[in-house]
mmCIF file of C-alpha atoms in Angstrom:
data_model
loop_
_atom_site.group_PDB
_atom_site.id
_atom_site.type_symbol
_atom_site.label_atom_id
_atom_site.label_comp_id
_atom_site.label_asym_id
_atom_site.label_seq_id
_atom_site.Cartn_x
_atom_site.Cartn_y
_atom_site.Cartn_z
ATOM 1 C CA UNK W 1 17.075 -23.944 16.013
ATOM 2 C CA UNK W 2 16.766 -20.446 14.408
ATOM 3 C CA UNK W 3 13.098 -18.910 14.533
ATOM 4 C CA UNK W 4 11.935 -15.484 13.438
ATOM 5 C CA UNK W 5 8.572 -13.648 14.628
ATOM 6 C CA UNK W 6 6.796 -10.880 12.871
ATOM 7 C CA UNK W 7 4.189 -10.131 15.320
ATOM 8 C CA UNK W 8 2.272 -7.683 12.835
ATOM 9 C CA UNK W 9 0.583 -9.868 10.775
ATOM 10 C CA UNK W 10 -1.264 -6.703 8.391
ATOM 11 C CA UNK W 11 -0.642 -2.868 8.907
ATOM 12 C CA UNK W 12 -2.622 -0.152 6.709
ATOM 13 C CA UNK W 13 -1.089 3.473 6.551
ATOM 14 C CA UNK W 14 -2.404 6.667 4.500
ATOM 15 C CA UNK W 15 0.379 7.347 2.106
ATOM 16 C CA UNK W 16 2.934 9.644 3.938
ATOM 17 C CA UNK W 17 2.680 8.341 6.772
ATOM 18 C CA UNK W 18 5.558 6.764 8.613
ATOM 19 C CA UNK W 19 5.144 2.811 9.180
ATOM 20 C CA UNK W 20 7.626 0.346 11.370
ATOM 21 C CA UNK W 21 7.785 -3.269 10.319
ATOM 22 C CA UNK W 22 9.216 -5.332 13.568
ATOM 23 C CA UNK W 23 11.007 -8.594 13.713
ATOM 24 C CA UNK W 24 12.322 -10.452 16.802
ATOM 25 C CA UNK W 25 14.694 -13.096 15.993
ATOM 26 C CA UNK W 26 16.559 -16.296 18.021
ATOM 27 C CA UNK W 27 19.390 -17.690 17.507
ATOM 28 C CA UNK W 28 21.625 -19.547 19.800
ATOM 29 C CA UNK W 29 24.524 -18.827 16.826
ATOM 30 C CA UNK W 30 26.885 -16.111 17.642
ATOM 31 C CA UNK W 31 27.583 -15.565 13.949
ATOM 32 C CA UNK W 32 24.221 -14.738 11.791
ATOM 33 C CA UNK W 33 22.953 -12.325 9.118
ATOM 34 C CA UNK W 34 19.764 -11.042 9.092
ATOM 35 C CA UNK W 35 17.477 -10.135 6.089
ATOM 36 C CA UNK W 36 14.661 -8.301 4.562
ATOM 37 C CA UNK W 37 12.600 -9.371 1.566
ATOM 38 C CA UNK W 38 9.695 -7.771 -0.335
ATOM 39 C CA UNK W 39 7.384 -9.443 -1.941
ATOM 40 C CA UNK W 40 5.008 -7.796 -4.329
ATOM 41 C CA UNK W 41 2.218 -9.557 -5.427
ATOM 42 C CA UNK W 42 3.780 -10.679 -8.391
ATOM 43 C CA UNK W 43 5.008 -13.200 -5.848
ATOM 44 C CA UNK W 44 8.861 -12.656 -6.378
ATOM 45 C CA UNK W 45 10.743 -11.526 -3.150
ATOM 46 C CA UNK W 46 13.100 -8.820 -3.572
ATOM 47 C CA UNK W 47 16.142 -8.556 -1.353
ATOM 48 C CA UNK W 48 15.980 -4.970 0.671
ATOM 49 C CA UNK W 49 19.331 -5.289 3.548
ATOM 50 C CA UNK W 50 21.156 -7.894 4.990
ATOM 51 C CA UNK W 51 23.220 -7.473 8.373
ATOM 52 C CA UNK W 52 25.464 -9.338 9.897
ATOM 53 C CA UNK W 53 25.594 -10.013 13.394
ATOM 54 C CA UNK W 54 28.895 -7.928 14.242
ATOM 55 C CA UNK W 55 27.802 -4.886 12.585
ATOM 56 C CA UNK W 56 24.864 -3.181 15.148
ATOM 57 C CA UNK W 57 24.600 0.242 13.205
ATOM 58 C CA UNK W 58 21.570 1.621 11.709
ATOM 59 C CA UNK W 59 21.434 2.053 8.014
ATOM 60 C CA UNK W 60 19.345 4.291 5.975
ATOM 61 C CA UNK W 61 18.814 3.826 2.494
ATOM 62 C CA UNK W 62 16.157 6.582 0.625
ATOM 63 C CA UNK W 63 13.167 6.481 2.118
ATOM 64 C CA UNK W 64 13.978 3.009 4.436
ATOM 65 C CA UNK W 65 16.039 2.661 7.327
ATOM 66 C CA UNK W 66 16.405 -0.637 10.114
ATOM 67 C CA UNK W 67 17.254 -0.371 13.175
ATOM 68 C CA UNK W 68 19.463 -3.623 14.607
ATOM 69 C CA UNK W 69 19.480 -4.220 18.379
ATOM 70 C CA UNK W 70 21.486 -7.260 19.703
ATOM 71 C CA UNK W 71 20.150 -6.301 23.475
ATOM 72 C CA UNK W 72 16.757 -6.998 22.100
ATOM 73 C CA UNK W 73 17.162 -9.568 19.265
ATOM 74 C CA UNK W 74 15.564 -7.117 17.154
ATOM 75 C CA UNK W 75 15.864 -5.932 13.737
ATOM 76 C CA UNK W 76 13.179 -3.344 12.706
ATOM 77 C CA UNK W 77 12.491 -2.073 9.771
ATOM 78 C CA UNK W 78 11.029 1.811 9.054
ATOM 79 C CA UNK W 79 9.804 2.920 5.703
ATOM 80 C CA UNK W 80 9.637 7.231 5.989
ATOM 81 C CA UNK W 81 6.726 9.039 3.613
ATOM 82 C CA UNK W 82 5.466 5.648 2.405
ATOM 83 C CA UNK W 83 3.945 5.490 -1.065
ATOM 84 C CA UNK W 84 1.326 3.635 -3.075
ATOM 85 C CA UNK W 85 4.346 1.080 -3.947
ATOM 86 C CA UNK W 86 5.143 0.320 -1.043
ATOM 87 C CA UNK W 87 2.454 -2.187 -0.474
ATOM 88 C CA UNK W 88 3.821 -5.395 -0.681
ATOM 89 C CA UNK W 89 4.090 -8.236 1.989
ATOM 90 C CA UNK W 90 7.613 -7.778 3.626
ATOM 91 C CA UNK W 91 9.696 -10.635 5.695
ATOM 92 C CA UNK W 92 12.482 -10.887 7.853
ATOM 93 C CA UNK W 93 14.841 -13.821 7.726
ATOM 94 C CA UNK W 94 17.867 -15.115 9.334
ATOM 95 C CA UNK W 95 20.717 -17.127 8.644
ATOM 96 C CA UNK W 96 23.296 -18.537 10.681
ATOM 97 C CA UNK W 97 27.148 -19.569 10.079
ATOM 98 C CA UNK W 98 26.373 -23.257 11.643
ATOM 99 C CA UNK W 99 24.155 -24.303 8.728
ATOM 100 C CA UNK W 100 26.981 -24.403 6.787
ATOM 101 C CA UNK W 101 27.463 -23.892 3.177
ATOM 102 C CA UNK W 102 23.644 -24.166 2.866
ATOM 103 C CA UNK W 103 23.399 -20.852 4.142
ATOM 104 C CA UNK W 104 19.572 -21.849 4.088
ATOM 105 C CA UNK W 105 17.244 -18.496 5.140
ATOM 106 C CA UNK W 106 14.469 -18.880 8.225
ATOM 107 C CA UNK W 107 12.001 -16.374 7.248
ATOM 108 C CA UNK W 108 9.666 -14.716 9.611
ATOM 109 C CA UNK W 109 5.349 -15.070 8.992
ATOM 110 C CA UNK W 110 5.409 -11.669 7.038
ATOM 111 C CA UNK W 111 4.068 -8.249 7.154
ATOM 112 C CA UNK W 112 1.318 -7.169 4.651
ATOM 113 C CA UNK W 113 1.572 -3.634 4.369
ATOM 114 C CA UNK W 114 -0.619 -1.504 2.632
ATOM 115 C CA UNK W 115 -0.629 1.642 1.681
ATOM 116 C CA UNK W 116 -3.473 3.623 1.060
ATOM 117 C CA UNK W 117 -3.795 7.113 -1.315
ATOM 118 C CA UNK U 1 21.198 -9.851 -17.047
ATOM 119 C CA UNK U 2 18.960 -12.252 -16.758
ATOM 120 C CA UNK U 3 17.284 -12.953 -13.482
ATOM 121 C CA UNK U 4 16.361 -16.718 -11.826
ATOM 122 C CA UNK U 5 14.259 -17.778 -14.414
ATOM 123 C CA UNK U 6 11.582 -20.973 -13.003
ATOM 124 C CA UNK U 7 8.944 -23.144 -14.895
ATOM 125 C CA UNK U 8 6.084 -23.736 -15.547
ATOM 126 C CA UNK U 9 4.447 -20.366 -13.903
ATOM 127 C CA UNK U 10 1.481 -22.605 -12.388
ATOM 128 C CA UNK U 11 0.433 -25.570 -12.354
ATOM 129 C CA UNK U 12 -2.964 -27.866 -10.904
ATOM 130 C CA UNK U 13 -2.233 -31.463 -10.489
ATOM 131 C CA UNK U 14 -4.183 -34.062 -8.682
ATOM 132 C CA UNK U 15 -3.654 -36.044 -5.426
ATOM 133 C CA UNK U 16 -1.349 -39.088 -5.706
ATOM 134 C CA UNK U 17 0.513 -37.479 -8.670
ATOM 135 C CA UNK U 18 3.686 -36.274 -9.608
ATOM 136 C CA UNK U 19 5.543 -32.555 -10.435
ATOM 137 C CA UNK U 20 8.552 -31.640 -11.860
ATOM 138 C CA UNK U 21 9.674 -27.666 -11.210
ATOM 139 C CA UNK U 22 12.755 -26.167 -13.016
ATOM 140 C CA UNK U 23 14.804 -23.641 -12.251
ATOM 141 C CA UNK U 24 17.228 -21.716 -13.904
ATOM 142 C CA UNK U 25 19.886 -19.447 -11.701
ATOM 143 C CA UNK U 26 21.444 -16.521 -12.906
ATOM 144 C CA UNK U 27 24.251 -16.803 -15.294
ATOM 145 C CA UNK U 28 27.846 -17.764 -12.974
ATOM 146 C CA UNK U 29 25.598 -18.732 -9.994
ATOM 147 C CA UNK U 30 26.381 -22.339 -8.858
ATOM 148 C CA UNK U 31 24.210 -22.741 -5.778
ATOM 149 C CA UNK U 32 20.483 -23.298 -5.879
ATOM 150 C CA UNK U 33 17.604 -23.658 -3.254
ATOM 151 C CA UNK U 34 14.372 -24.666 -3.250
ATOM 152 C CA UNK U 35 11.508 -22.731 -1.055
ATOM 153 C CA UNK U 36 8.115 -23.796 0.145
ATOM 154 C CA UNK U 37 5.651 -20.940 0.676
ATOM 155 C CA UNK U 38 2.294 -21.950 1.513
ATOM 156 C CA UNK U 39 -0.187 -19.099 1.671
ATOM 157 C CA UNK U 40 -0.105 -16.693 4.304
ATOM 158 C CA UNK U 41 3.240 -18.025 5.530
ATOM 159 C CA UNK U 42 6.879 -17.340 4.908
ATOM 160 C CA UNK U 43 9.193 -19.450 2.864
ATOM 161 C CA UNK U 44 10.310 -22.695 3.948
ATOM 162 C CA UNK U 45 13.561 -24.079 3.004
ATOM 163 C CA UNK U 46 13.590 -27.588 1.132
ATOM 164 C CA UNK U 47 17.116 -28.277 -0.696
ATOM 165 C CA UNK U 48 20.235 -26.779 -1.342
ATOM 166 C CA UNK U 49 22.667 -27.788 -4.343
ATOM 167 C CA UNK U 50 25.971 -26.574 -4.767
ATOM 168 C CA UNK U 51 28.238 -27.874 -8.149
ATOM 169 C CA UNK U 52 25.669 -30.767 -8.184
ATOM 170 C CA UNK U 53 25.839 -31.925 -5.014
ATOM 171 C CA UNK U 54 22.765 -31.517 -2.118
ATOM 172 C CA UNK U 55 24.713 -29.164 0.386
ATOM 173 C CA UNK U 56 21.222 -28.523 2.541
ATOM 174 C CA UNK U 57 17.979 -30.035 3.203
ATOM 175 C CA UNK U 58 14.833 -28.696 5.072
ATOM 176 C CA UNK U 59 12.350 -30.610 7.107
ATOM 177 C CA UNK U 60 10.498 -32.226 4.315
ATOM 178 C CA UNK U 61 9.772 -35.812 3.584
ATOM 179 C CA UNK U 62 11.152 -38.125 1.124
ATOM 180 C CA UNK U 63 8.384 -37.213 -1.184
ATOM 181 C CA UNK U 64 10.481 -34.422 -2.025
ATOM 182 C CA UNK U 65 14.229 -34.460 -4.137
ATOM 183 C CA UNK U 66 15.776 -32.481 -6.228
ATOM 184 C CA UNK U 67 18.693 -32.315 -8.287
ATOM 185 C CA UNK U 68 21.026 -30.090 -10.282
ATOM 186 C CA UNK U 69 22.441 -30.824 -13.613
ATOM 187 C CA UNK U 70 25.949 -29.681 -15.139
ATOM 188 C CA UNK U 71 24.382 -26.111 -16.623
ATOM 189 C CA UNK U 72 23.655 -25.645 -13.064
ATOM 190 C CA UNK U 73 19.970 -25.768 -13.601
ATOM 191 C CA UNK U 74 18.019 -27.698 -11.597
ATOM 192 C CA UNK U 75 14.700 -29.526 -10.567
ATOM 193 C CA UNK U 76 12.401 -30.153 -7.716
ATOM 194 C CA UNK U 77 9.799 -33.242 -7.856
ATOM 195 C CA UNK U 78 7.572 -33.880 -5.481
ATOM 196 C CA UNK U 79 5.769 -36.979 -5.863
ATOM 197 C CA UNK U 80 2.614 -38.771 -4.588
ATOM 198 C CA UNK U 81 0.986 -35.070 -3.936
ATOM 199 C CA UNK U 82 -1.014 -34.114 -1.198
ATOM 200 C CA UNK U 83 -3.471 -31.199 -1.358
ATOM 201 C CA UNK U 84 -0.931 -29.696 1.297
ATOM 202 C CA UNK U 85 1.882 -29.359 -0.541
ATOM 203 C CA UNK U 86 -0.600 -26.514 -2.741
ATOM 204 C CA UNK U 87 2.137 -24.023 -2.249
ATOM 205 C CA UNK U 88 4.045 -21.451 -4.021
ATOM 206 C CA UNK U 89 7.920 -22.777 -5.222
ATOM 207 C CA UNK U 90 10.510 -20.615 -5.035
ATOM 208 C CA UNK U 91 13.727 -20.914 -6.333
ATOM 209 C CA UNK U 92 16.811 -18.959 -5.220
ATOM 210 C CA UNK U 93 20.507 -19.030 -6.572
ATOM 211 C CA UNK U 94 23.643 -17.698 -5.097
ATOM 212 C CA UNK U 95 27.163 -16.619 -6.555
ATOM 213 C CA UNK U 96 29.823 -18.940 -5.363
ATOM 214 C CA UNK U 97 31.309 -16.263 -2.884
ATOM 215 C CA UNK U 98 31.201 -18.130 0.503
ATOM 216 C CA UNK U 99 30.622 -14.790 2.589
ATOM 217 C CA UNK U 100 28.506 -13.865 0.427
ATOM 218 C CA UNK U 101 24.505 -14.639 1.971
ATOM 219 C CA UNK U 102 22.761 -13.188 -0.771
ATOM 220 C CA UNK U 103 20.392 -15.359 -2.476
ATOM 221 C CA UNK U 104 18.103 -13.771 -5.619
ATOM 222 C CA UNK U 105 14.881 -15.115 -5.746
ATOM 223 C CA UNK U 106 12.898 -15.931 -9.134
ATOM 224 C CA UNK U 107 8.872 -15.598 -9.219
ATOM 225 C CA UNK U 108 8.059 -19.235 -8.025
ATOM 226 C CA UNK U 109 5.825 -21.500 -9.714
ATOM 227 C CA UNK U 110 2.146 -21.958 -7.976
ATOM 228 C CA UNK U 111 1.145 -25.504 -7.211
ATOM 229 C CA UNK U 112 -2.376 -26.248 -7.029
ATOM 230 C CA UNK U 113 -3.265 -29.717 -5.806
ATOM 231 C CA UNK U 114 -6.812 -30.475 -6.458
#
């Protein structure tokens, strides 16, 4: 069974500040992608990344950047300067090769992040 | 392009009844799944269709099917509710691409279950 924990249930930053969203994942599947979702509060979840399990660098993208660590199960996730609009609840998820053609997601508890001016 | 499209928007029902959700994926997507997100938790994954045919299912009881129609379109009904299954649905559709994980989300419709 796949099972994703984000420990940080709410985090409140001062807008250019640096914030890091963390998510531990398990997995006994050797072949899995891993996600990251916002969700406004509009309630629709917007894809941010997805990773696969072969490919361990970091990516940056703008203002975000993750940081993917087999050794730890990890797969964190840093927004630089944050901004007003960055508040949003964010989640990890994972999904694994075995579930077949479902490719069905396991999403973590969620962050809430807000950012305040 | 248009994005998943779902209806209604919300919704209050009553114990014991019965909902129908729709869904709409983007235009060329063939795959569809159905989330569960009560409050304060992440999604949960109910059903999966792919060309029609339930490819994926979640840890839900029977009260719970779905199915998808020709236009690709498809429905969720849940029926005898409980006030537990108050709960936002979300829909998500994928391109036909089988390395492709990518699922777009539309905005859910909000159960209330009074």
């Amino acid at each position: 069974a796949q099972k994703v924990t984000q420990a940080q249930t709410e985090i409140s930053v001062v807008e250019k500040e640096d914030v890091t969203l963390d998510c531990v994942y398990e997995t006994r599947d050797t072949t899995y992608y891993l996600f990251w979702y916002k969700q406004p509060p509009s309630g629709e979840l917007v894809f941010l990344i997805r990773r696969n399990s072969f490919d361990e660098q970091n990516e940056i993208s703008g203002r975000y950047s993750w940081n993917f660590q087999k050794s730890t199960s990890s797969f964190n996730f840093t927004i630089t300067a944050s901004q007003v609009v960055d508040s949003a609840v964010y989640f990890c998820a994972l999904s694994v090769l075995s579930s077949g053609s479902a490719r069905q997601l396991t999403f973590g508890s969620g962050t809430q992040l807000t950012v305040l001016p | 392009d248009a994005g998943v499209t779902q209806s209604p928007t919300h919704l209050i029902k009553t114990r014991g009844q019965q909902v129908t959700l729709r869904c709409s994926p983007i235009s060329g997507h063939k795959s569809v799944s159905w989330y569960q997100q009560v409050l304060g938790q992440g999604p949960q994954f109910i059903f999966q269709y792919y060309e029609k045919e339930e490819r994926g299912r979640g840890n839900f009881p029977d009260r719970f099917s779905a199915r998808q129609f020709p236009n690709y379109s498809s429905e969720l009904n849940v029926n005898a509710l409980l006030l537990g299954d108050s709960a936002l649905y979300l829909c998500a559709s994928k391109d036909r691409d089988p390395s492709n994980y990518e699922q777009y989300f539309g905005p859910g419709t909000r159960l209330t279950v009074t």
